[in-house]
């Protein structure tokens, strides 16, 4: 009996983790985009002395902060900043790590050994500390944060890409291509890269979860983009003196962070199940 | 055995050396130099002779390589430099902060292992049972909610509901005032331990289920061994390798996590020292503390590797 293999997106949607991931990530991305096009319910930075520290209500679903700013609007704006930095960080880490991983897996011993050594060394510094050190050196701008967060994730991309490339190098169709006289570049980018794309996508999704978390941690420590840029981590840190009277000041940014982190994690799990059915996670069982 | 330990030690030293180069280079990206970092704008008021003397003292203007070698040389002799903001030796700052972070890391690890192993083992014995579901719930919180949210929430909850805030008093050393010290360490350790426990729980549960599926436990039960012996000696011991791997990874992450949690609970540990030094652009301290954290991470990884040979006889032959 032949049954058509379900398409990639259908497969992702049929997977419980994948579906949860799609919904949560969709929510977060749409929220961020609303802020990007300026479609937040209020002007996020608008201070209103009449509405300071009001609890959640119909007009302010997430409540207001100590300056009377609408928390929903602020959270959406913070989410957009977070997503921008996270996507940029993952783009940096993904491109650099994948390239290094492919080269390390495909080229000869010397280059490979060199790349893996440097990777091991980067890996030996806890990623968040590396980010802290880089932020110390570069300053707290958005681009600097992205670079700081991205560098820490490069070694993981290198490792997950290099393994499959090592075994693909001796795969029949790659050998055939070599016999046919294809150039290394062509073999690498047309024949090998597409086969590690799945692995990279899974890792990118998990990296996004980590990056959102790292960005929030940096701004929580006061090392993120400076005010008036809205930032979820900074909102959590501000709330620590307010939350005993106004719990929503802590809840609003926290919910956004948690939804984003769990969403990207679920999406990564779902992608892994779709790309590699052998590794079904405990969640799906 | 001895040769493999020696080889590991050597490779650890090489890695550590590389890490020190990376940290050194990253912090050299700082605009300005040690003199301007310390004096700010007032560096412009220095006379030429003063400037030259200070430049010479801090090694400003020398080639990177020379600076690096002299830094490494003094590090190796235990001279970590002088803090730019507090003017005390970095070694004494680190010496005061290190025990706090170590205590926090150990306490968090103990809590994490307890949560992770107990929920993981008992959950796997009856999948989808009450214990298993409770464990999965704890794991979801531990994995999805960042430690700074848990920490801030915990502080707020304790302070507003119970007026209990042990961190508001000056930090008490373990041997100075053990009771207050334990109260001050417990909640930050719980905050970090939840995340650690969640990861260990998922690994333990999966590894246990895999061992259960091989069926030898049923045989062991059949020949009359007690449930306790089968669970812990046969099943858990068989599932131990991935659990140890995950514990090693988590202990590494924990070192990074202490930075944030120490900030929330006002613990005078290495993490707080690091964050304060970053705000003060006090890079002799940043440099040393980052290197110490990395060294800790590397040592933990090596110890985890060496533990395998103890646990799993199959890895011993090579």
Coordinates of C-alpha atoms in Angstrom, one line a residue:
Chain A
X1 CA 0.0 0.0 0.0
X2 CA 1.4 3.3 -0.9
X3 CA 0.5 6.3 1.0
X4 CA 1.6 9.8 0.2
X5 CA 4.1 11.0 2.8
X6 CA 2.5 14.0 4.5
X7 CA 4.0 17.3 3.7
X8 CA 6.4 19.0 6.1
X9 CA 4.0 21.5 7.5
X10 CA 1.2 18.9 7.9
X11 CA 3.7 16.7 9.7
X12 CA 4.6 19.5 12.1
X13 CA 1.0 20.3 12.7
X14 CA 0.1 16.7 13.4
X15 CA 2.9 16.5 16.0
X16 CA 1.6 17.6 19.5
X17 CA 4.8 19.4 20.4
X18 CA 5.1 20.9 16.9
X19 CA 1.5 22.2 17.0
X20 CA 1.9 23.7 20.5
X21 CA 5.1 25.3 19.2
X22 CA 3.5 26.7 16.1
X23 CA 0.6 28.3 18.1
X24 CA 2.8 29.8 20.8
X25 CA 5.5 31.1 18.4
X26 CA 2.8 32.4 16.2
X27 CA 1.3 34.3 19.1
X28 CA 4.7 35.8 20.1
X29 CA 5.6 36.7 16.5
X30 CA 2.2 38.4 15.8
X31 CA 2.5 40.3 19.1
X32 CA 6.0 41.5 18.2
X33 CA 4.9 42.5 14.7
X34 CA 2.0 44.5 16.1
X35 CA 4.5 46.5 18.1
X36 CA 6.7 46.8 15.0
X37 CA 4.0 48.4 12.9
X38 CA 2.9 50.6 15.9
X39 CA -0.5 48.8 16.3
X40 CA -0.2 48.4 20.1
X41 CA -3.4 49.4 22.0
X42 CA -1.7 52.4 23.5
X43 CA 1.6 54.3 22.9
X44 CA 3.8 52.1 25.1
X45 CA 5.8 55.0 26.4
X46 CA 2.8 57.2 27.2
X47 CA 2.8 58.1 30.9
X48 CA -0.4 58.8 32.6
X49 CA -0.4 59.9 36.2
X50 CA -4.1 59.0 36.6
X51 CA -3.7 55.3 35.8
X52 CA -0.6 54.4 37.9
X53 CA -0.4 50.8 39.0
X54 CA -3.9 49.8 38.0
X55 CA -4.7 46.1 37.9
X56 CA -5.8 44.2 34.8
X57 CA -9.1 45.6 33.4
X58 CA -10.9 45.7 30.1
X59 CA -9.1 48.9 29.0
X60 CA -5.7 47.6 30.3
X61 CA -5.7 43.8 30.0
X62 CA -2.3 43.5 31.6
X63 CA -2.6 46.4 34.0
X64 CA -0.4 49.5 34.1
X65 CA 3.0 50.2 35.6
X66 CA 4.2 52.8 38.1
X67 CA 4.2 55.5 35.4
X68 CA 0.7 54.6 34.3
X69 CA 2.0 53.1 31.0
X70 CA -0.1 50.3 29.5
X71 CA 1.7 47.0 30.3
X72 CA 0.3 45.1 27.3
X73 CA 1.7 47.7 24.9
X74 CA 5.0 47.7 26.8
X75 CA 5.2 43.9 26.7
X76 CA 4.5 43.8 23.0
X77 CA 7.2 46.4 22.4
X78 CA 9.7 44.5 24.6
X79 CA 8.8 41.3 22.8
X80 CA 9.6 42.9 19.5
X81 CA 13.0 44.1 20.8
X82 CA 13.6 40.6 22.2
X83 CA 12.7 38.8 19.0
X84 CA 14.9 41.2 16.9
X85 CA 17.9 40.5 19.1
X86 CA 17.2 36.8 19.3
X87 CA 16.7 36.3 15.5
X88 CA 19.9 38.4 14.8
X89 CA 21.9 36.4 17.4
X90 CA 20.7 33.0 15.9
X91 CA 21.4 34.2 12.4
X92 CA 24.9 35.1 13.4
X93 CA 25.4 31.8 15.3
X94 CA 23.7 29.7 12.7
X95 CA 25.6 31.0 9.7
X96 CA 29.0 31.1 11.4
X97 CA 28.5 27.7 13.1
X98 CA 27.1 25.9 10.1
X99 CA 29.8 27.1 7.8
X100 CA 32.5 26.2 10.4
X101 CA 30.8 22.8 11.0
X102 CA 30.6 22.0 7.3
X103 CA 34.2 23.0 6.7
X104 CA 35.3 21.0 9.8
X105 CA 33.4 18.0 8.6
X106 CA 34.4 18.1 5.0
X107 CA 37.9 19.4 4.8
X108 CA 41.0 17.6 5.9
X109 CA 42.5 16.9 9.3
X110 CA 44.3 20.1 9.9
X111 CA 41.5 22.6 9.4
X112 CA 39.1 20.3 11.1
X113 CA 41.3 19.9 14.2
X114 CA 41.9 23.7 14.4
X115 CA 38.2 24.5 14.2
X116 CA 37.2 21.8 16.7
X117 CA 39.9 23.0 19.1
X118 CA 38.6 26.6 19.0
X119 CA 35.1 25.3 19.3
X120 CA 36.0 23.3 22.4
X121 CA 37.5 26.4 23.9
X122 CA 34.5 28.5 23.2
X123 CA 32.3 25.7 24.6
X124 CA 34.4 25.8 27.8
X125 CA 33.1 29.2 28.7
X126 CA 29.5 29.1 29.9
X127 CA 27.6 30.9 27.2
X128 CA 25.9 33.4 29.4
X129 CA 29.3 34.4 30.8
X130 CA 30.8 34.8 27.3
X131 CA 27.8 37.1 26.6
X132 CA 28.5 39.1 29.7
X133 CA 32.2 39.5 28.8
X134 CA 31.4 40.5 25.2
X135 CA 28.7 43.0 26.4
X136 CA 31.3 44.4 28.8
X137 CA 33.6 45.0 25.9
X138 CA 31.1 46.2 23.3
X139 CA 28.5 48.0 25.3
X140 CA 24.8 47.4 25.7
X141 CA 23.3 48.2 22.2
X142 CA 20.9 45.9 20.4
X143 CA 23.5 44.8 17.9
X144 CA 26.1 44.3 20.6
X145 CA 23.7 42.1 22.6
X146 CA 22.9 40.0 19.5
X147 CA 26.6 39.4 18.8
X148 CA 27.3 38.6 22.5
X149 CA 24.5 36.1 22.6
X150 CA 25.2 34.6 19.2
X151 CA 28.9 33.9 19.8
X152 CA 28.1 31.6 22.8
X153 CA 25.9 29.5 20.5
X154 CA 28.3 29.0 17.7
X155 CA 30.0 25.9 19.1
X156 CA 26.7 24.0 19.3
X157 CA 25.9 24.6 15.6
X158 CA 29.5 23.5 14.8
X159 CA 29.0 20.3 16.7
X160 CA 25.6 19.3 15.4
X161 CA 26.6 20.1 11.8
X162 CA 30.0 18.5 11.7
X163 CA 28.8 15.0 12.8
X164 CA 26.3 14.4 9.9
X165 CA 28.7 16.0 7.4
X166 CA 31.5 13.6 8.4
X167 CA 29.2 10.7 7.5
X168 CA 27.7 12.3 4.4
X169 CA 31.2 12.8 3.0
X170 CA 31.4 9.2 2.3
X171 CA 27.8 8.8 1.2
X172 CA 27.3 7.2 -2.2
X173 CA 25.8 10.2 -4.0
X174 CA 28.6 12.5 -2.7
X175 CA 31.2 10.1 -3.9
X176 CA 29.4 9.9 -7.2
X177 CA 29.4 13.7 -7.5
X178 CA 33.1 13.7 -6.8
X179 CA 33.8 11.2 -9.5
X180 CA 31.7 13.3 -11.9
X181 CA 34.1 16.1 -11.1
X182 CA 31.9 18.5 -9.1
X183 CA 33.8 21.1 -7.3
X184 CA 34.0 21.0 -3.5
X185 CA 31.9 24.1 -3.2
X186 CA 29.1 22.6 -5.3
X187 CA 29.2 19.3 -3.3
X188 CA 29.1 21.2 0.0
X189 CA 26.4 23.7 -0.8
X190 CA 24.2 21.7 -3.3
X191 CA 24.5 18.2 -2.0
X192 CA 25.6 18.2 1.6
X193 CA 24.1 21.4 3.0
X194 CA 20.5 20.5 2.2
X195 CA 20.9 17.3 4.1
X196 CA 21.9 19.1 7.3
X197 CA 19.2 21.8 6.9
X198 CA 16.8 19.8 9.2
X199 CA 19.4 19.6 11.9
X200 CA 20.2 23.2 11.6
X201 CA 16.5 24.2 11.7
X202 CA 15.9 22.2 14.9
X203 CA 18.9 23.7 16.5
X204 CA 18.0 27.2 15.4
X205 CA 14.6 26.9 17.0
X206 CA 16.2 25.8 20.3
X207 CA 18.8 28.5 19.9
X208 CA 15.9 31.1 19.6
X209 CA 14.5 29.9 22.9
X210 CA 17.9 30.3 24.5
X211 CA 18.5 33.6 23.0
X212 CA 15.2 35.1 24.2
X213 CA 16.2 33.8 27.7
X214 CA 19.7 35.2 27.4
X215 CA 18.5 38.6 26.2
X216 CA 16.1 38.8 29.0
X217 CA 18.8 37.8 31.5
X218 CA 21.2 40.4 30.2
X219 CA 18.6 43.2 30.4
X220 CA 17.5 41.9 33.8
X221 CA 21.1 42.5 34.9
X222 CA 20.9 46.0 33.5
X223 CA 23.2 45.1 30.5
X224 CA 20.6 45.2 27.8
X225 CA 19.6 48.1 25.5
X226 CA 19.3 51.2 27.6
X227 CA 15.9 52.9 28.3
X228 CA 13.6 54.0 26.8
X229 CA 13.9 50.9 24.7
X230 CA 11.3 48.5 26.2
X231 CA 12.8 45.3 27.5
X232 CA 11.2 42.3 29.1
X233 CA 14.1 41.5 31.4
X234 CA 14.3 45.0 32.6
X235 CA 10.6 45.0 33.3
X236 CA 11.0 42.0 35.5
X237 CA 13.8 43.6 37.4
X238 CA 11.8 46.8 37.9
X239 CA 8.9 44.8 39.1
X240 CA 10.8 43.3 42.0
X241 CA 10.1 46.4 44.1
X242 CA 6.5 46.7 43.0
X243 CA 5.2 43.2 42.7
X244 CA 4.2 42.9 46.3
X245 CA 1.5 45.5 45.7
X246 CA 1.0 45.0 42.0
X247 CA 1.6 41.4 41.0
X248 CA 0.8 42.1 37.3
X249 CA 3.9 44.1 36.9
X250 CA 5.8 40.9 37.4
X251 CA 3.3 38.6 35.6
X252 CA 3.0 40.6 32.4
X253 CA 6.6 40.5 31.2
X254 CA 7.1 37.0 32.7
X255 CA 4.2 35.5 30.7
X256 CA 5.7 36.9 27.5
X257 CA 9.1 35.5 28.2
X258 CA 7.8 32.1 29.2
X259 CA 5.4 31.8 26.2
X260 CA 8.3 32.7 23.9
X261 CA 10.8 30.3 25.5
X262 CA 8.4 27.3 25.8
X263 CA 7.1 28.0 22.3
X264 CA 10.5 27.9 20.6
X265 CA 11.4 24.8 22.6
X266 CA 8.2 23.0 21.6
X267 CA 8.8 24.1 18.0
X268 CA 12.3 22.7 18.1
X269 CA 11.0 19.4 19.6
X270 CA 8.3 19.2 16.9
X271 CA 10.8 19.9 14.1
X272 CA 13.1 17.2 15.4
X273 CA 10.3 14.7 15.4
X274 CA 9.4 15.6 11.8
X275 CA 12.9 15.5 10.5
X276 CA 14.0 12.5 12.4
X277 CA 11.1 10.2 13.3
X278 CA 13.4 7.9 15.3
X279 CA 14.0 10.4 18.0
X280 CA 10.4 10.8 19.2
X281 CA 10.5 12.7 22.5
X282 CA 8.9 11.6 25.7
X283 CA 6.3 14.3 25.1
X284 CA 4.8 12.6 22.1
X285 CA 4.7 9.2 23.9
Chain B
X1 CA 44.1 4.4 33.6
X2 CA 46.9 6.7 34.8
X3 CA 47.8 7.5 31.2
X4 CA 44.3 8.5 30.3
X5 CA 44.0 10.7 33.4
X6 CA 47.3 12.4 32.4
X7 CA 46.1 12.9 28.8
X8 CA 42.8 14.4 30.1
X9 CA 44.7 16.7 32.4
X10 CA 46.9 17.9 29.6
X11 CA 44.0 18.5 27.2
X12 CA 42.3 20.4 30.0
X13 CA 45.3 22.7 30.4
X14 CA 45.4 23.4 26.7
X15 CA 41.7 24.2 26.7
X16 CA 42.1 26.5 29.7
X17 CA 45.0 28.3 28.0
X18 CA 42.9 28.8 24.9
X19 CA 40.0 30.1 27.1
X20 CA 42.3 32.6 28.8
X21 CA 43.4 33.9 25.3
X22 CA 39.7 34.3 24.2
X23 CA 38.8 36.1 27.4
X24 CA 41.8 38.3 27.2
X25 CA 41.1 39.2 23.5
X26 CA 37.4 39.9 24.1
X27 CA 38.2 42.3 27.0
X28 CA 40.8 44.0 24.9
X29 CA 38.0 45.1 22.6
X30 CA 37.1 47.6 25.3
X31 CA 37.5 51.2 24.1
X32 CA 40.2 53.0 26.1
X33 CA 42.7 51.4 28.3
X34 CA 43.3 50.6 32.0
X35 CA 44.1 54.2 32.8
X36 CA 41.1 55.8 31.1
X37 CA 38.9 53.0 32.4
X38 CA 39.9 53.8 35.9
X39 CA 40.1 57.6 35.8
X40 CA 37.5 58.4 33.2
X41 CA 37.6 61.9 31.8
X42 CA 40.0 63.0 34.6
X43 CA 42.7 61.1 32.8
X44 CA 43.0 64.2 30.7
X45 CA 44.2 66.1 33.7
X46 CA 47.3 64.0 34.2
X47 CA 50.7 65.5 33.5
X48 CA 52.7 63.9 30.8
X49 CA 55.1 62.3 33.3
X50 CA 52.2 60.9 35.4
X51 CA 50.6 59.5 32.3
X52 CA 53.8 57.8 31.2
X53 CA 54.3 56.3 34.7
X54 CA 50.7 55.0 34.8
X55 CA 51.0 53.6 31.2
X56 CA 54.1 51.9 32.2
X57 CA 52.6 50.5 35.4
X58 CA 49.5 49.0 33.5
X59 CA 51.5 48.0 30.5
X60 CA 49.5 50.2 28.2
X61 CA 50.9 50.5 24.7
X62 CA 52.8 47.2 24.9
X63 CA 52.0 44.5 22.3
X64 CA 49.0 42.3 23.1
X65 CA 51.2 39.3 23.3
X66 CA 53.5 40.9 25.9
X67 CA 50.4 42.0 27.9
X68 CA 48.9 38.6 27.7
X69 CA 52.1 36.8 28.8
X70 CA 52.6 39.2 31.8
X71 CA 48.9 38.8 32.8
X72 CA 49.1 35.0 32.5
X73 CA 52.4 35.0 34.4
X74 CA 51.0 37.0 37.3
X75 CA 47.8 34.8 37.3
X76 CA 49.9 31.7 37.7
X77 CA 51.7 33.1 40.7
X78 CA 48.4 34.0 42.3
X79 CA 48.5 37.7 41.6
X80 CA 45.1 38.4 40.0
X81 CA 45.8 42.1 39.8
X82 CA 44.2 45.1 41.6
X83 CA 40.6 46.0 41.3
X84 CA 40.2 49.4 39.6
X85 CA 37.1 50.4 41.5
X86 CA 37.8 49.2 45.1
X87 CA 41.6 49.3 44.9
X88 CA 41.9 46.0 46.7
X89 CA 43.5 43.0 45.3
X90 CA 41.3 40.9 43.0
X91 CA 42.5 37.8 44.8
X92 CA 41.0 39.0 48.1
X93 CA 37.7 39.9 46.4
X94 CA 37.5 36.5 44.8
X95 CA 38.6 34.8 47.9
X96 CA 35.7 36.3 49.8
X97 CA 33.1 35.6 47.0
X98 CA 34.1 32.1 45.9
X99 CA 32.9 30.2 49.0
X100 CA 29.4 31.8 48.7
X101 CA 29.1 30.7 45.1
X102 CA 30.4 27.3 45.8
X103 CA 27.9 26.8 48.6
X104 CA 25.1 28.0 46.4
X105 CA 26.1 25.7 43.6
X106 CA 26.4 22.7 45.8
X107 CA 23.1 23.4 47.6
X108 CA 21.3 23.9 44.2
X109 CA 22.8 20.7 42.9
X110 CA 21.7 18.7 45.9
X111 CA 18.1 20.1 45.5
X112 CA 18.2 19.5 41.8
X113 CA 19.4 15.9 42.1
X114 CA 16.8 15.2 44.8
X115 CA 13.9 16.6 42.7
X116 CA 15.2 15.1 39.5
X117 CA 16.2 11.6 40.6
X118 CA 13.2 11.0 42.9
X119 CA 10.6 12.3 40.5
X120 CA 12.4 10.7 37.6
X121 CA 12.7 7.2 39.2
X122 CA 9.3 7.0 40.8
X123 CA 7.6 8.6 37.8
X124 CA 9.1 6.0 35.5
X125 CA 7.9 3.2 37.7
X126 CA 4.3 4.2 36.9
X127 CA 4.2 6.3 33.8
X128 CA 1.2 8.7 33.6
X129 CA 0.6 8.1 37.3
X130 CA 0.1 10.8 39.9
X131 CA 3.8 11.1 40.7
X132 CA 4.8 11.1 37.1
X133 CA 2.3 13.8 36.2
X134 CA 3.4 15.9 39.2
X135 CA 7.0 15.5 38.1
X136 CA 6.2 16.5 34.5
X137 CA 4.4 19.6 35.9
X138 CA 7.5 20.6 37.9
X139 CA 9.7 19.9 34.9
X140 CA 7.6 22.2 32.7
X141 CA 8.0 25.1 35.3
X142 CA 11.7 24.4 35.8
X143 CA 12.5 24.3 32.0
X144 CA 10.1 27.0 30.8
X145 CA 10.3 29.7 33.5
X146 CA 13.6 31.5 33.7
X147 CA 15.4 31.5 37.0
X148 CA 15.2 35.3 37.4
X149 CA 11.4 35.1 37.1
X150 CA 11.2 32.3 39.6
X151 CA 13.6 34.1 41.9
X152 CA 11.8 37.5 41.7
X153 CA 8.5 35.8 42.2
X154 CA 9.8 33.8 45.2
X155 CA 11.2 36.9 46.9
X156 CA 8.0 38.9 46.3
X157 CA 5.8 36.0 47.6
X158 CA 7.8 35.4 50.7
X159 CA 8.1 39.1 51.5
X160 CA 4.5 40.1 50.9
X161 CA 2.8 37.0 52.3
X162 CA 5.0 36.1 55.2
X163 CA 7.1 39.3 55.7
X164 CA 10.0 36.9 55.4
X165 CA 13.0 38.1 53.6
X166 CA 16.2 36.6 55.0
X167 CA 18.3 38.3 52.3
X168 CA 17.6 41.7 53.7
X169 CA 20.0 41.0 56.6
X170 CA 23.8 41.1 56.0
X171 CA 25.0 37.8 54.5
X172 CA 26.1 35.4 57.2
X173 CA 28.9 32.9 56.6
X174 CA 28.2 29.2 57.0
X175 CA 30.4 28.9 60.0
X176 CA 29.6 32.3 61.4
X177 CA 25.8 31.9 61.7
X178 CA 24.8 28.6 60.2
X179 CA 21.1 28.9 60.7
X180 CA 20.8 32.3 59.1
X181 CA 23.2 31.2 56.4
X182 CA 21.0 28.2 55.5
X183 CA 17.9 30.4 55.3
X184 CA 19.7 32.8 53.0
X185 CA 21.0 30.0 50.8
X186 CA 17.9 27.8 50.6
X187 CA 15.7 30.0 48.4
X188 CA 18.3 30.9 45.8
X189 CA 19.3 27.3 45.7
X190 CA 15.7 26.2 45.3
X191 CA 15.4 28.7 42.4
X192 CA 18.4 27.3 40.6
X193 CA 17.6 23.7 41.7
X194 CA 14.2 23.7 40.0
X195 CA 15.8 24.2 36.6
X196 CA 18.5 21.7 37.2
X197 CA 16.0 19.2 38.6
X198 CA 13.7 19.5 35.6
X199 CA 16.5 18.6 33.2
X200 CA 17.7 15.7 35.4
X201 CA 14.2 14.4 35.8
X202 CA 13.6 14.2 32.1
X203 CA 16.9 12.4 31.6
X204 CA 16.3 10.0 34.5
X205 CA 12.8 9.2 33.4
X206 CA 13.8 8.5 29.8
X207 CA 16.8 6.4 30.8
X208 CA 14.8 4.4 33.4
X209 CA 12.1 3.6 30.9
X210 CA 14.7 2.4 28.5
X211 CA 16.2 0.1 31.1
X212 CA 12.8 -1.1 32.1
X213 CA 12.0 -2.0 28.5
X214 CA 14.9 -4.5 28.4
X215 CA 12.9 -6.7 30.7
X216 CA 15.7 -7.9 33.0
X217 CA 14.0 -6.1 35.9
X218 CA 11.1 -8.4 35.6
X219 CA 13.4 -11.4 35.8
X220 CA 15.0 -9.9 38.9
X221 CA 11.6 -9.4 40.5
X222 CA 10.7 -13.0 39.4
X223 CA 13.6 -14.5 41.2
X224 CA 12.4 -12.9 44.4
X225 CA 14.5 -9.7 44.8
X226 CA 12.8 -6.9 46.7
X227 CA 11.3 -4.0 44.8
X228 CA 13.7 -1.6 46.5
X229 CA 16.8 -3.6 45.3
X230 CA 15.5 -4.0 41.8
X231 CA 14.6 -0.3 41.5
X232 CA 17.8 1.2 42.8
X233 CA 20.4 -1.4 42.3
X234 CA 19.3 -2.9 39.0
X235 CA 17.3 -0.2 37.2
X236 CA 18.8 3.1 38.5
X237 CA 22.3 1.9 38.3
X238 CA 21.7 0.9 34.8
X239 CA 20.3 4.3 34.0
X240 CA 23.0 6.2 35.7
X241 CA 25.3 7.2 32.8
X242 CA 23.0 9.6 31.0
X243 CA 22.0 11.0 34.4
X244 CA 25.6 11.7 35.3
X245 CA 26.1 13.3 31.9
X246 CA 23.1 15.6 32.3
X247 CA 24.2 16.4 35.9
X248 CA 27.6 17.5 34.6
X249 CA 26.0 19.7 31.9
X250 CA 23.6 21.2 34.5
X251 CA 26.4 21.9 37.0
X252 CA 28.1 23.8 34.2
X253 CA 25.0 25.9 33.4
X254 CA 24.5 26.4 37.1
X255 CA 27.8 28.3 37.3
X256 CA 26.3 30.8 34.8
X257 CA 22.9 30.8 36.6
X258 CA 24.4 31.9 39.9
X259 CA 25.2 35.3 38.3
X260 CA 21.5 36.1 38.0
X261 CA 20.3 34.5 41.2
X262 CA 23.0 36.1 43.4
X263 CA 21.8 39.4 42.0
X264 CA 18.2 38.8 43.1
X265 CA 19.0 37.4 46.5
X266 CA 21.8 39.8 47.2
X267 CA 24.3 37.1 47.8
X268 CA 27.9 38.4 47.8
X269 CA 29.2 35.7 45.5
X270 CA 31.3 35.6 42.3
X271 CA 28.3 36.3 40.1
X272 CA 27.4 39.5 41.9
X273 CA 31.1 40.5 42.0
X274 CA 31.1 40.0 38.2
X275 CA 28.0 42.1 37.5
X276 CA 29.1 44.9 39.7
X277 CA 32.5 44.9 38.1
X278 CA 30.9 45.0 34.6
X279 CA 28.9 48.1 35.6
X280 CA 32.1 49.7 37.0
X281 CA 34.1 48.7 33.9
X282 CA 36.5 47.1 36.4
X283 CA 38.0 44.7 33.9
X284 CA 40.8 43.1 36.0
X285 CA 38.0 41.6 38.1
X286 CA 35.8 40.7 35.1
X287 CA 38.8 39.0 33.5
X288 CA 39.7 36.9 36.5
X289 CA 36.1 36.0 37.5
X290 CA 35.2 34.9 34.0
X291 CA 38.3 32.8 33.8
X292 CA 37.6 31.2 37.2
X293 CA 34.0 30.3 36.1
X294 CA 35.4 28.8 32.9
X295 CA 38.0 26.8 34.8
X296 CA 35.2 25.5 37.1
X297 CA 33.2 24.5 34.0
X298 CA 36.2 22.7 32.5
X299 CA 37.0 20.9 35.7
X300 CA 33.4 19.8 36.1
X301 CA 33.4 18.4 32.5
X302 CA 36.6 16.5 33.1
X303 CA 35.3 15.0 36.4
X304 CA 32.1 13.9 34.6
X305 CA 34.2 12.2 31.9
X306 CA 36.2 10.4 34.6
X307 CA 33.1 9.3 36.5
X308 CA 32.0 7.3 33.4
X309 CA 35.0 5.0 33.9
X310 CA 33.9 4.4 37.5
X311 CA 30.2 3.8 36.6
X312 CA 30.4 2.0 33.3
X313 CA 33.0 -0.8 33.1
X314 CA 32.6 -0.9 29.3
X315 CA 34.4 2.4 28.9
X316 CA 37.3 1.2 31.0
X317 CA 39.0 -1.0 28.4
X318 CA 40.2 1.9 26.1

